[in-house]
Amino acid sequence: MSELEYTVEKAGVHAFLYTASTIIKLIILVATLMITARFLGPVNYGLYGLAQIPMSVLILFTDLGLDAAVLRYSSLYATRGRMCMVSELARTALATKLLLSLLVSAPLVLLGEELGVVFSSRSGIGLYVALTSLTLAPQVLVGDLSSLMVGLGEAWSWTIVSIVQPAVRLLAVVALFKLVAPSIENTIIATGLSYITALIIALLLVRKVISGGGCGLDFKEVLTYALAVYSGSVAGAIVGRLQSYILGFVTAGLGVLGNAMAGYFNAAYNFLGAVTAVYGAIATPLLPLFVYQSKSGEGNLEGVAEATLSALLALTLPLSLFSIVYSGDVIRAVYGFEYVSAAFYYTIISLTLLTWPFSVIAGSIIQAEGYKQVILKSNIIGLAAGVTLYTSLGLLLGVPGLAIAYATAGVPALVYQLLFLSRRGFEFDYSKYAKMFAASAVAVASSIPLAVLLPLSIARLTVGFLITLLAYSVASAGLRALTDVELSFLERVSRSIPVVGGVVSAYLGLYKRIKDYFARRY
């Protein structure tokens, strides 16, 4: 096996591990959301979401792009065998983020009521806003250490931390709700305890890296890259906070109904975040992989990127369309019947899942290559599109307008990135991707006639998913959506994965037999 094949296969195995641990994390998270949302009710759950807004604004000033820089440069330095530079980078970033976290926590404690009025258009939530300061610093530091783990390929360490945090949160929520009372305060306290526990464990897992000796880190270079990426964080935060502000503004005059509408939108938004977290876990090893391809001399970044995009689309397109079509059942199964109105918002905002593979591949290539100007321009385009769409559609159409804006705001920047990569020699086979989309659409549509006959949401989702999976194999094989090279890559990765790898291999074997059957007949 060549070094390239080994590296790609390792990235595939890590992607599986990140995905499996993220699914476990999200199962725990969904259980926590179900308990929290049902015990608090739509009104208090809406206020809980609104109380998070001030912290989500201030947390922007704790990053400066350092998480992305730690991920890229730890991978780059490790590829070059300079672990002493990794150690110095880890310590410097951790100390910087700790200082920034402590500085921005003070306004949450001292000005909670005022920040609630300014950012959430709500009075009387000052205590909730102040309590969110418990989660800020440990959350920021866990994020920094997680980036270090990914950059170094420490998939098992990342897995432990990513599962411990939500598990402790669930246990704390149950304990506090049972021993004290179901309340917004106890929900926030439980979150803070979970991040503190995760931080302690993360520090223990990377203690050898942090305690290593330094050797002349050029932190100016790191910071320059970090600030370029940070401009995207600023743009995203501005757009995200604008979304939250308009959500609070358009629902403020509606009383209890307005709080419930905010709860519905936040429920849809949070569940989409859970779905994208699973997708993001699949893509977690991509930046280290692309950095290796770009800087190690192997010289096949274009081919690896195209094959990876095809694999991501093959994995996610049927799932994305399934969640969109079955949004009502998904929301009822997770949140309960009283949140059924959230399905409308989820259907709209989940359209972003269809373009997610293109966004993550384009972004990972650009970051791996260090195209700072492209990163800056993409962020400016995203900011302009977001502000324009959220302001116009949100104020004109209310909460549905915010959903439409969310679904479309990222498209202009994605188009710019794909055009740039095309000029740099990256060729993507869009006709093949169209076949994958068609196969996914046919597969999901074929599941509807039988699934709708079932009375329970869980039953409809289970039967519909199984039919979709089988129909997708037939449709994609008939359309020859995957090439032999991509199938060989997926098979090689599946052989390295315990338990689930056997299931994946069996599925790929079924796909190949169907594909061969169509080849003989047609």
Short mmCIF file of C-alpha atoms in Angstrom, two decimals:
data_model
loop_
_atom_site.label_atom_id
_atom_site.label_comp_id
_atom_site.label_asym_id
_atom_site.label_seq_id
_atom_site.Cartn_x
_atom_site.Cartn_y
_atom_site.Cartn_z
CA MET A 1 0.00 0.00 0.00
CA SER A 2 1.39 3.40 -0.98
CA GLU A 3 1.77 6.28 1.48
CA LEU A 4 -1.08 8.09 -0.28
CA GLU A 5 -3.41 5.08 -0.01
CA TYR A 6 -2.51 4.64 3.64
CA THR A 7 -3.16 8.33 4.40
CA VAL A 8 -6.50 8.36 2.59
CA GLU A 9 -7.58 5.11 4.24
CA LYS A 10 -6.57 6.46 7.66
CA ALA A 11 -8.62 9.60 7.02
CA GLY A 12 -11.58 7.40 6.07
CA VAL A 13 -11.29 5.37 9.28
CA HIS A 14 -11.00 8.56 11.32
CA ALA A 15 -14.06 9.93 9.54
CA PHE A 16 -16.00 6.84 10.60
CA LEU A 17 -14.79 7.18 14.19
CA TYR A 18 -15.68 10.88 14.32
CA THR A 19 -19.08 10.13 12.81
CA ALA A 20 -19.86 7.22 15.11
CA SER A 21 -18.92 9.21 18.20
CA THR A 22 -20.88 12.21 16.97
CA ILE A 23 -23.96 10.03 16.41
CA ILE A 24 -23.64 8.74 19.98
CA LYS A 25 -23.20 12.32 21.14
CA LEU A 26 -26.28 13.42 19.24
CA ILE A 27 -28.38 10.56 20.56
CA ILE A 28 -27.52 11.82 24.02
CA LEU A 29 -28.15 15.40 22.89
CA VAL A 30 -31.55 14.51 21.42
CA ALA A 31 -32.49 12.77 24.67
CA THR A 32 -31.46 15.91 26.54
CA LEU A 33 -33.42 18.13 24.15
CA MET A 34 -36.50 15.95 24.50
CA ILE A 35 -36.34 16.13 28.28
CA THR A 36 -35.54 19.84 28.35
CA ALA A 37 -38.08 20.92 25.72
CA ARG A 38 -40.92 18.82 27.10
CA PHE A 39 -40.39 19.76 30.74
CA LEU A 40 -39.84 23.46 30.03
CA GLY A 41 -42.57 23.74 27.38
CA PRO A 42 -42.46 25.91 24.22
CA VAL A 43 -42.61 29.23 26.11
CA ASN A 44 -39.76 28.61 28.57
CA TYR A 45 -37.79 26.75 25.91
CA GLY A 46 -38.10 29.84 23.74
CA LEU A 47 -36.86 32.04 26.59
CA TYR A 48 -33.98 29.60 27.19
CA GLY A 49 -32.93 30.01 23.56
CA LEU A 50 -33.22 33.79 23.74
CA ALA A 51 -31.09 33.84 26.90
CA GLN A 52 -28.27 32.16 24.99
CA ILE A 53 -28.04 34.98 22.46
CA PRO A 54 -25.87 37.46 24.48
CA MET A 55 -23.29 34.74 25.23
CA SER A 56 -23.30 33.65 21.60
CA VAL A 57 -22.46 37.24 20.67
CA LEU A 58 -19.67 37.72 23.20
CA ILE A 59 -18.11 34.31 22.57
CA LEU A 60 -17.19 35.66 19.14
CA PHE A 61 -14.43 37.72 20.77
CA THR A 62 -12.75 34.67 22.32
CA ASP A 63 -11.65 32.92 19.13
CA LEU A 64 -9.80 35.28 16.75
CA GLY A 65 -9.66 32.31 14.36
CA LEU A 66 -7.29 30.42 16.63
CA ASP A 67 -9.26 27.15 16.55
CA ALA A 68 -8.94 26.95 12.76
CA ALA A 69 -5.28 27.98 12.96
CA VAL A 70 -4.52 25.35 15.61
CA LEU A 71 -6.15 22.68 13.44
CA ARG A 72 -4.26 23.65 10.26
CA TYR A 73 -0.84 24.40 11.75
CA SER A 74 -0.76 21.50 14.19
CA SER A 75 -1.40 19.21 11.21
CA LEU A 76 1.18 21.06 9.11
CA TYR A 77 3.89 21.01 11.80
CA ALA A 78 3.20 17.36 12.63
CA THR A 79 3.52 16.48 8.91
CA ARG A 80 6.94 18.14 8.94
CA GLY A 81 7.96 16.37 12.17
CA ARG A 82 8.09 19.60 14.22
CA MET A 83 6.21 18.54 17.36
CA CYS A 84 8.02 21.16 19.41
CA MET A 85 6.25 23.82 17.35
CA VAL A 86 2.94 22.03 17.95
CA SER A 87 3.54 22.21 21.71
CA GLU A 88 4.33 25.90 21.64
CA LEU A 89 1.32 26.58 19.41
CA ALA A 90 -0.98 24.66 21.76
CA ARG A 91 0.18 26.54 24.87
CA THR A 92 0.05 29.95 23.24
CA ALA A 93 -3.42 29.43 21.82
CA LEU A 94 -4.76 28.00 25.08
CA ALA A 95 -3.43 30.88 27.19
CA THR A 96 -4.76 33.47 24.74
CA LYS A 97 -8.23 31.95 24.65
CA LEU A 98 -8.39 31.62 28.43
CA LEU A 99 -7.59 35.30 28.88
CA LEU A 100 -10.14 36.37 26.28
CA SER A 101 -12.80 34.12 27.79
CA LEU A 102 -12.41 35.61 31.24
CA LEU A 103 -12.56 39.15 29.84
CA VAL A 104 -15.81 38.64 27.93
CA SER A 105 -17.49 36.73 30.78
CA ALA A 106 -17.59 39.87 32.94
CA PRO A 107 -20.32 41.68 30.92
CA LEU A 108 -22.56 38.60 31.11
CA VAL A 109 -22.39 38.67 34.90
CA LEU A 110 -22.58 42.44 35.40
CA LEU A 111 -24.93 43.45 32.57
CA GLY A 112 -27.12 40.40 32.06
CA GLU A 113 -30.44 42.26 32.06
CA GLU A 114 -29.21 44.98 29.72
CA LEU A 115 -27.70 42.48 27.29
CA GLY A 116 -30.95 40.51 27.28
CA VAL A 117 -32.87 43.61 26.21
CA VAL A 118 -30.33 44.66 23.59
CA PHE A 119 -29.69 41.30 21.92
CA SER A 120 -32.89 39.34 22.63
CA SER A 121 -35.53 42.08 22.86
CA ARG A 122 -36.63 40.58 26.18
CA SER A 123 -36.62 41.98 29.71
CA GLY A 124 -36.60 39.81 32.82
CA ILE A 125 -34.01 37.29 31.58
CA GLY A 126 -30.97 38.90 33.23
CA LEU A 127 -30.41 35.99 35.61
CA TYR A 128 -30.46 33.47 32.76
CA VAL A 129 -27.99 35.56 30.76
CA ALA A 130 -25.65 35.86 33.76
CA LEU A 131 -25.72 32.11 34.35
CA THR A 132 -24.53 31.44 30.79
CA SER A 133 -21.13 32.82 31.86
CA LEU A 134 -20.58 29.46 33.58
CA THR A 135 -20.40 27.76 30.21
CA LEU A 136 -18.38 30.28 28.21
CA ALA A 137 -14.74 29.75 29.26
CA PRO A 138 -14.80 25.93 29.48
CA GLN A 139 -16.71 25.71 26.19
CA VAL A 140 -14.11 27.87 24.45
CA LEU A 141 -11.15 25.92 25.83
CA VAL A 142 -12.70 22.54 24.98
CA GLY A 143 -13.13 23.78 21.40
CA ASP A 144 -9.47 24.77 21.22
CA LEU A 145 -8.24 21.43 22.55
CA SER A 146 -10.58 19.55 20.23
CA SER A 147 -9.04 21.35 17.24
CA LEU A 148 -5.60 20.29 18.44
CA MET A 149 -6.73 16.67 18.68
CA VAL A 150 -8.14 16.70 15.14
CA GLY A 151 -5.03 18.35 13.74
CA LEU A 152 -2.85 15.66 15.28
CA GLY A 153 -5.16 12.82 14.22
CA GLU A 154 -5.99 11.92 17.84
CA ALA A 155 -9.40 10.59 16.92
CA TRP A 156 -9.86 8.52 20.09
CA SER A 157 -9.09 11.46 22.37
CA TRP A 158 -11.55 13.62 20.44
CA THR A 159 -14.14 10.86 20.73
CA ILE A 160 -13.81 10.63 24.50
CA VAL A 161 -14.22 14.37 25.00
CA SER A 162 -17.07 14.68 22.53
CA ILE A 163 -19.09 11.96 24.28
CA VAL A 164 -18.29 12.90 27.88
CA GLN A 165 -19.62 16.46 27.57
CA PRO A 166 -23.20 15.66 26.46
CA ALA A 167 -23.35 12.58 28.72
CA VAL A 168 -22.53 14.67 31.79
CA ARG A 169 -25.01 17.31 30.64
CA LEU A 170 -27.81 14.73 30.35
CA LEU A 171 -27.05 13.30 33.78
CA ALA A 172 -26.91 16.78 35.29
CA VAL A 173 -30.21 17.82 33.67
CA VAL A 174 -31.97 14.71 34.95
CA ALA A 175 -30.49 15.10 38.43
CA LEU A 176 -31.28 18.81 38.76
CA PHE A 177 -34.77 18.45 37.30
CA LYS A 178 -35.52 15.56 39.65
CA LEU A 179 -33.84 16.84 42.81
CA VAL A 180 -34.58 20.56 42.43
CA ALA A 181 -37.03 21.51 39.67
CA PRO A 182 -37.30 21.74 35.86
CA SER A 183 -36.18 25.28 35.16
CA ILE A 184 -34.16 27.43 32.78
CA GLU A 185 -31.59 28.05 35.52
CA ASN A 186 -30.94 24.36 36.09
CA THR A 187 -30.71 23.72 32.34
CA ILE A 188 -27.92 26.30 32.04
CA ILE A 189 -26.11 25.06 35.17
CA ALA A 190 -26.14 21.50 33.81
CA THR A 191 -24.51 22.70 30.58
CA GLY A 192 -21.79 24.51 32.53
CA LEU A 193 -20.97 21.44 34.62
CA SER A 194 -20.70 19.31 31.48
CA TYR A 195 -18.16 21.62 29.82
CA ILE A 196 -16.06 21.89 32.98
CA THR A 197 -15.86 18.09 33.16
CA ALA A 198 -14.98 17.81 29.47
CA LEU A 199 -12.24 20.45 29.86
CA ILE A 200 -10.56 18.55 32.69
CA ILE A 201 -10.53 15.33 30.67
CA ALA A 202 -9.28 17.09 27.51
CA LEU A 203 -6.36 18.63 29.40
CA LEU A 204 -5.38 15.23 30.75
CA LEU A 205 -5.48 13.68 27.26
CA VAL A 206 -3.21 16.29 25.62
CA ARG A 207 -0.98 17.04 28.61
CA LYS A 208 2.13 15.60 26.90
CA VAL A 209 1.68 17.86 23.89
CA ILE A 210 1.05 20.96 26.01
CA SER A 211 4.01 20.26 28.30
CA GLY A 212 6.50 19.70 25.45
CA GLY A 213 9.34 22.10 24.71
CA GLY A 214 9.04 24.88 22.15
CA CYS A 215 11.28 25.62 19.18
CA GLY A 216 10.74 29.01 17.58
CA LEU A 217 7.09 29.16 16.59
CA ASP A 218 6.31 31.95 14.12
CA PHE A 219 3.10 33.01 15.84
CA LYS A 220 2.75 36.01 13.51
CA GLU A 221 2.20 33.66 10.56
CA VAL A 222 -0.31 31.65 12.58
CA LEU A 223 -2.15 34.78 13.69
CA THR A 224 -2.30 36.17 10.15
CA TYR A 225 -4.02 33.03 8.95
CA ALA A 226 -6.21 32.95 12.06
CA LEU A 227 -7.45 36.50 11.49
CA ALA A 228 -8.31 35.73 7.87
CA VAL A 229 -10.44 32.82 9.03
CA TYR A 230 -11.75 34.91 11.92
CA SER A 231 -13.25 37.36 9.47
CA GLY A 232 -15.58 34.51 8.53
CA SER A 233 -16.45 33.97 12.17
CA VAL A 234 -17.21 37.66 12.50
CA ALA A 235 -19.33 37.63 9.35
CA GLY A 236 -21.15 34.49 10.45
CA ALA A 237 -21.69 35.87 13.93
CA ILE A 238 -23.06 39.15 12.59
CA VAL A 239 -25.47 37.31 10.33
CA GLY A 240 -26.36 34.82 13.06
CA ARG A 241 -26.97 37.53 15.62
CA LEU A 242 -28.96 39.51 13.08
CA GLN A 243 -31.10 36.41 12.62
CA SER A 244 -31.58 36.11 16.38
CA TYR A 245 -32.29 39.81 16.79
CA ILE A 246 -34.88 39.84 14.02
CA LEU A 247 -36.41 36.67 15.46
CA GLY A 248 -36.79 38.40 18.80
CA PHE A 249 -38.02 41.61 17.17
CA VAL A 250 -40.71 40.08 14.93
CA THR A 251 -42.04 37.90 17.76
CA ALA A 252 -41.77 40.46 20.60
CA GLY A 253 -45.25 41.94 20.12
CA LEU A 254 -47.02 38.58 19.93
CA GLY A 255 -46.80 37.69 23.62
CA VAL A 256 -46.98 33.98 24.43
CA LEU A 257 -47.55 33.16 20.76
CA GLY A 258 -44.35 35.01 19.86
CA ASN A 259 -42.35 33.07 22.45
CA ALA A 260 -43.81 29.82 21.06
CA MET A 261 -42.89 30.80 17.47
CA ALA A 262 -39.33 31.49 18.62
CA GLY A 263 -39.36 28.09 20.30
CA TYR A 264 -40.52 26.39 17.09
CA PHE A 265 -37.83 28.09 15.02
CA ASN A 266 -35.13 27.33 17.60
CA ALA A 267 -36.26 23.70 17.78
CA ALA A 268 -35.91 23.34 13.99
CA TYR A 269 -32.61 25.22 14.02
CA ASN A 270 -31.19 23.08 16.85
CA PHE A 271 -32.15 19.82 15.18
CA LEU A 272 -30.57 20.94 11.91
CA GLY A 273 -27.48 21.70 13.95
CA ALA A 274 -27.53 18.11 15.17
CA VAL A 275 -27.76 16.80 11.60
CA THR A 276 -24.95 19.05 10.36
CA ALA A 277 -22.85 17.95 13.34
CA VAL A 278 -23.02 14.38 12.04
CA TYR A 279 -22.13 15.57 8.57
CA GLY A 280 -19.34 17.71 9.99
CA ALA A 281 -17.91 14.69 11.79
CA ILE A 282 -17.66 12.88 8.45
CA ALA A 283 -15.68 15.83 7.10
CA THR A 284 -13.52 16.37 10.20
CA PRO A 285 -10.37 14.65 8.82
CA LEU A 286 -10.54 16.48 5.48
CA LEU A 287 -8.44 19.52 6.38
CA PRO A 288 -5.54 17.45 7.79
CA LEU A 289 -5.81 15.16 4.74
CA PHE A 290 -5.76 18.07 2.29
CA VAL A 291 -2.89 19.74 4.18
CA TYR A 292 -0.93 16.51 3.83
CA GLN A 293 -1.71 16.27 0.12
CA SER A 294 -0.77 19.90 -0.42
CA LYS A 295 2.44 20.01 1.62
CA SER A 296 3.89 16.48 1.61
CA GLY A 297 4.84 16.29 -2.05
CA GLU A 298 2.36 13.54 -2.93
CA GLY A 299 0.78 16.06 -5.33
CA ASN A 300 -2.68 14.63 -5.98
CA LEU A 301 -4.89 17.07 -4.11
CA GLU A 302 -7.23 17.61 -7.08
CA GLY A 303 -7.97 13.92 -7.55
CA VAL A 304 -8.38 13.24 -3.83
CA ALA A 305 -10.72 16.24 -3.48
CA GLU A 306 -12.97 15.11 -6.36
CA ALA A 307 -13.15 11.53 -5.07
CA THR A 308 -13.91 12.78 -1.57
CA LEU A 309 -16.69 15.05 -2.83
CA SER A 310 -18.27 12.13 -4.70
CA ALA A 311 -18.14 9.99 -1.57
CA LEU A 312 -19.69 12.73 0.57
CA LEU A 313 -22.52 13.27 -1.89
CA ALA A 314 -23.18 9.54 -2.14
CA LEU A 315 -23.41 9.32 1.65
CA THR A 316 -25.38 12.48 2.43
CA LEU A 317 -27.73 13.26 -0.47
CA PRO A 318 -30.26 10.47 0.24
CA LEU A 319 -30.17 11.25 3.97
CA SER A 320 -30.66 14.98 3.34
CA LEU A 321 -33.62 14.51 1.04
CA PHE A 322 -35.12 11.94 3.41
CA SER A 323 -34.98 14.37 6.36
CA ILE A 324 -36.54 17.13 4.24
CA VAL A 325 -39.42 15.02 2.94
CA TYR A 326 -40.09 13.39 6.31
CA SER A 327 -39.58 16.59 8.33
CA GLY A 328 -42.96 16.35 10.05
CA ASP A 329 -42.27 12.86 11.35
CA VAL A 330 -38.73 13.79 12.33
CA ILE A 331 -39.84 16.77 14.43
CA ARG A 332 -42.72 14.86 16.07
CA ALA A 333 -40.42 11.97 16.95
CA VAL A 334 -37.81 14.23 18.53
CA TYR A 335 -39.79 17.03 20.19
CA GLY A 336 -43.34 15.72 20.48
CA PHE A 337 -46.61 16.66 18.81
CA GLU A 338 -46.77 20.14 20.38
CA TYR A 339 -43.73 21.15 18.30
CA VAL A 340 -45.28 20.05 14.99
CA SER A 341 -45.18 23.66 13.68
CA ALA A 342 -41.37 23.48 13.78
CA ALA A 343 -41.47 21.04 10.84
CA PHE A 344 -42.35 23.89 8.46
CA TYR A 345 -39.23 25.81 9.42
CA TYR A 346 -37.05 22.71 9.33
CA THR A 347 -38.18 21.86 5.79
CA ILE A 348 -36.94 25.24 4.58
CA ILE A 349 -33.68 25.60 6.47
CA SER A 350 -32.63 21.98 5.85
CA LEU A 351 -32.28 22.74 2.14
CA THR A 352 -28.75 23.83 3.09
CA LEU A 353 -27.90 20.15 3.54
CA LEU A 354 -28.05 19.67 -0.23
CA THR A 355 -25.12 22.06 -0.82
CA TRP A 356 -23.18 21.11 2.31
CA PRO A 357 -20.75 18.67 0.60
CA PHE A 358 -19.70 21.34 -1.91
CA SER A 359 -19.22 23.91 0.85
CA VAL A 360 -17.09 21.68 3.05
CA ILE A 361 -14.86 20.46 0.22
CA ALA A 362 -14.33 23.94 -1.23
CA GLY A 363 -13.67 25.43 2.20
CA SER A 364 -11.26 22.68 3.21
CA ILE A 365 -9.23 23.01 0.01
CA ILE A 366 -8.98 26.78 0.32
CA GLN A 367 -7.93 26.59 3.99
CA ALA A 368 -5.44 23.79 3.35
CA GLU A 369 -3.80 25.79 0.57
CA GLY A 370 -3.77 28.94 2.73
CA TYR A 371 -5.59 31.20 0.23
CA LYS A 372 -6.10 34.07 2.69
CA GLN A 373 -7.51 36.55 0.16
CA VAL A 374 -10.05 34.02 -1.08
CA ILE A 375 -11.08 33.34 2.51
CA LEU A 376 -11.54 37.08 3.11
CA LYS A 377 -13.51 37.64 -0.10
CA SER A 378 -15.75 34.64 0.60
CA ASN A 379 -16.48 35.99 4.05
CA ILE A 380 -17.34 39.45 2.70
CA ILE A 381 -19.69 37.93 0.13
CA GLY A 382 -21.33 35.80 2.83
CA LEU A 383 -21.76 38.81 5.09
CA ALA A 384 -23.29 40.98 2.37
CA ALA A 385 -25.68 38.23 1.25
CA GLY A 386 -26.67 37.36 4.80
CA VAL A 387 -27.37 40.91 5.93
CA THR A 388 -29.34 41.67 2.78
CA LEU A 389 -31.47 38.52 2.88
CA TYR A 390 -32.13 38.42 6.63
CA THR A 391 -33.04 42.08 6.80
CA SER A 392 -35.32 42.11 3.77
CA LEU A 393 -36.98 38.70 4.10
CA GLY A 394 -37.07 38.66 7.90
CA LEU A 395 -38.76 42.04 8.27
CA LEU A 396 -41.05 41.44 5.30
CA LEU A 397 -42.16 37.84 5.94
CA GLY A 398 -41.37 37.37 9.63
CA VAL A 399 -40.14 33.99 10.90
CA PRO A 400 -40.72 32.19 7.54
CA GLY A 401 -38.59 34.88 5.88
CA LEU A 402 -35.76 34.13 8.31
CA ALA A 403 -35.96 30.46 7.34
CA ILE A 404 -35.75 31.31 3.62
CA ALA A 405 -32.82 33.64 4.26
CA TYR A 406 -30.98 30.92 6.17
CA ALA A 407 -31.45 28.48 3.31
CA THR A 408 -30.07 30.85 0.65
CA ALA A 409 -27.53 33.13 2.35
CA GLY A 410 -24.53 30.86 1.77
CA VAL A 411 -25.06 30.26 -1.93
CA PRO A 412 -23.22 33.34 -3.36
CA ALA A 413 -20.01 32.63 -1.41
CA LEU A 414 -20.12 28.97 -2.42
CA VAL A 415 -20.46 29.86 -6.10
CA TYR A 416 -17.46 32.21 -5.80
CA GLN A 417 -15.33 29.49 -4.17
CA LEU A 418 -16.21 26.86 -6.76
CA LEU A 419 -15.42 29.25 -9.62
CA PHE A 420 -12.07 30.10 -8.01
CA LEU A 421 -11.17 26.43 -7.61
CA SER A 422 -12.17 25.76 -11.20
CA ARG A 423 -9.67 28.39 -12.34
CA ARG A 424 -7.02 26.72 -10.16
CA GLY A 425 -7.43 23.38 -11.93
CA PHE A 426 -9.99 21.65 -9.72
CA GLU A 427 -12.49 19.93 -11.99
CA PHE A 428 -15.69 18.52 -10.51
CA ASP A 429 -17.99 16.17 -12.42
CA TYR A 430 -21.36 17.91 -11.96
CA SER A 431 -23.15 15.51 -14.31
CA LYS A 432 -22.27 12.67 -11.95
CA TYR A 433 -23.53 14.66 -8.98
CA ALA A 434 -26.82 15.27 -10.82
CA LYS A 435 -27.19 11.49 -11.18
CA MET A 436 -26.69 11.07 -7.45
CA PHE A 437 -29.37 13.68 -6.74
CA ALA A 438 -31.79 12.01 -9.15
CA ALA A 439 -31.16 8.61 -7.56
CA SER A 440 -31.74 10.08 -4.10
CA ALA A 441 -34.98 11.78 -5.17
CA VAL A 442 -36.31 8.57 -6.74
CA ALA A 443 -35.36 6.54 -3.67
CA VAL A 444 -37.09 8.87 -1.20
CA ALA A 445 -40.19 9.19 -3.40
CA SER A 446 -40.48 5.40 -3.67
CA SER A 447 -40.66 5.08 0.12
CA ILE A 448 -43.66 7.38 0.56
CA PRO A 449 -46.60 5.17 -0.62
CA LEU A 450 -45.95 2.48 1.99
CA ALA A 451 -44.64 4.71 4.79
CA VAL A 452 -47.71 6.99 4.84
CA LEU A 453 -49.93 3.99 5.64
CA LEU A 454 -48.28 3.53 9.03
CA PRO A 455 -49.81 5.30 12.07
CA LEU A 456 -46.70 6.22 14.09
CA SER A 457 -43.91 8.64 13.17
CA ILE A 458 -41.19 6.23 14.33
CA ALA A 459 -42.65 3.47 12.17
CA ARG A 460 -42.89 5.74 9.13
CA LEU A 461 -39.31 6.90 9.58
CA THR A 462 -37.96 3.36 10.02
CA VAL A 463 -39.79 1.81 7.08
CA GLY A 464 -39.25 4.85 4.88
CA PHE A 465 -35.51 4.87 5.58
CA LEU A 466 -35.07 1.16 4.82
CA ILE A 467 -36.97 1.49 1.54
CA THR A 468 -34.97 4.60 0.65
CA LEU A 469 -31.70 2.80 1.31
CA LEU A 470 -32.61 -0.13 -0.91
CA ALA A 471 -34.12 2.01 -3.66
CA TYR A 472 -31.06 4.29 -3.64
CA SER A 473 -28.82 1.30 -4.31
CA VAL A 474 -30.92 0.33 -7.32
CA ALA A 475 -31.32 3.87 -8.69
CA SER A 476 -27.69 4.97 -8.23
CA ALA A 477 -26.39 1.69 -9.69
CA GLY A 478 -28.70 2.03 -12.66
CA LEU A 479 -27.48 5.57 -13.25
CA ARG A 480 -23.84 4.52 -12.59
CA ALA A 481 -23.39 7.36 -10.13
CA LEU A 482 -20.20 5.93 -8.59
CA THR A 483 -17.11 4.96 -10.57
CA ASP A 484 -15.06 1.81 -9.96
CA VAL A 485 -12.28 3.91 -8.42
CA GLU A 486 -14.66 5.45 -5.87
CA LEU A 487 -16.15 2.06 -5.06
CA SER A 488 -12.66 0.65 -4.54
CA PHE A 489 -11.86 3.53 -2.17
CA LEU A 490 -15.03 2.95 -0.13
CA GLU A 491 -14.38 -0.78 0.04
CA ARG A 492 -10.80 -0.24 1.21
CA VAL A 493 -11.97 2.09 3.97
CA SER A 494 -14.79 -0.24 5.06
CA ARG A 495 -12.36 -3.14 5.48
CA SER A 496 -10.50 -1.11 8.10
CA ILE A 497 -13.61 -0.40 10.18
CA PRO A 498 -14.70 -2.95 12.79
CA VAL A 499 -18.31 -4.23 12.93
CA VAL A 500 -19.98 -1.50 10.86
CA GLY A 501 -17.36 -1.94 8.16
CA GLY A 502 -18.77 -5.39 7.44
CA VAL A 503 -22.24 -3.92 6.99
CA VAL A 504 -20.87 -1.24 4.67
CA SER A 505 -18.95 -3.87 2.68
CA ALA A 506 -22.11 -5.94 2.30
CA TYR A 507 -24.04 -2.90 1.11
CA LEU A 508 -21.30 -2.06 -1.40
CA GLY A 509 -21.35 -5.65 -2.58
CA LEU A 510 -25.11 -5.38 -3.19
CA TYR A 511 -24.53 -2.12 -5.06
CA LYS A 512 -21.89 -3.72 -7.30
CA ARG A 513 -24.12 -6.70 -8.12
CA ILE A 514 -26.97 -4.38 -9.08
CA LYS A 515 -24.58 -2.26 -11.13
CA ASP A 516 -23.22 -5.36 -12.92
CA TYR A 517 -26.76 -6.55 -13.60
CA PHE A 518 -27.66 -3.26 -15.28
CA ALA A 519 -24.39 -3.33 -17.22
CA ARG A 520 -25.22 -6.78 -18.62
CA ARG A 521 -28.80 -5.93 -19.46
CA TYR A 522 -28.23 -2.45 -20.86
#
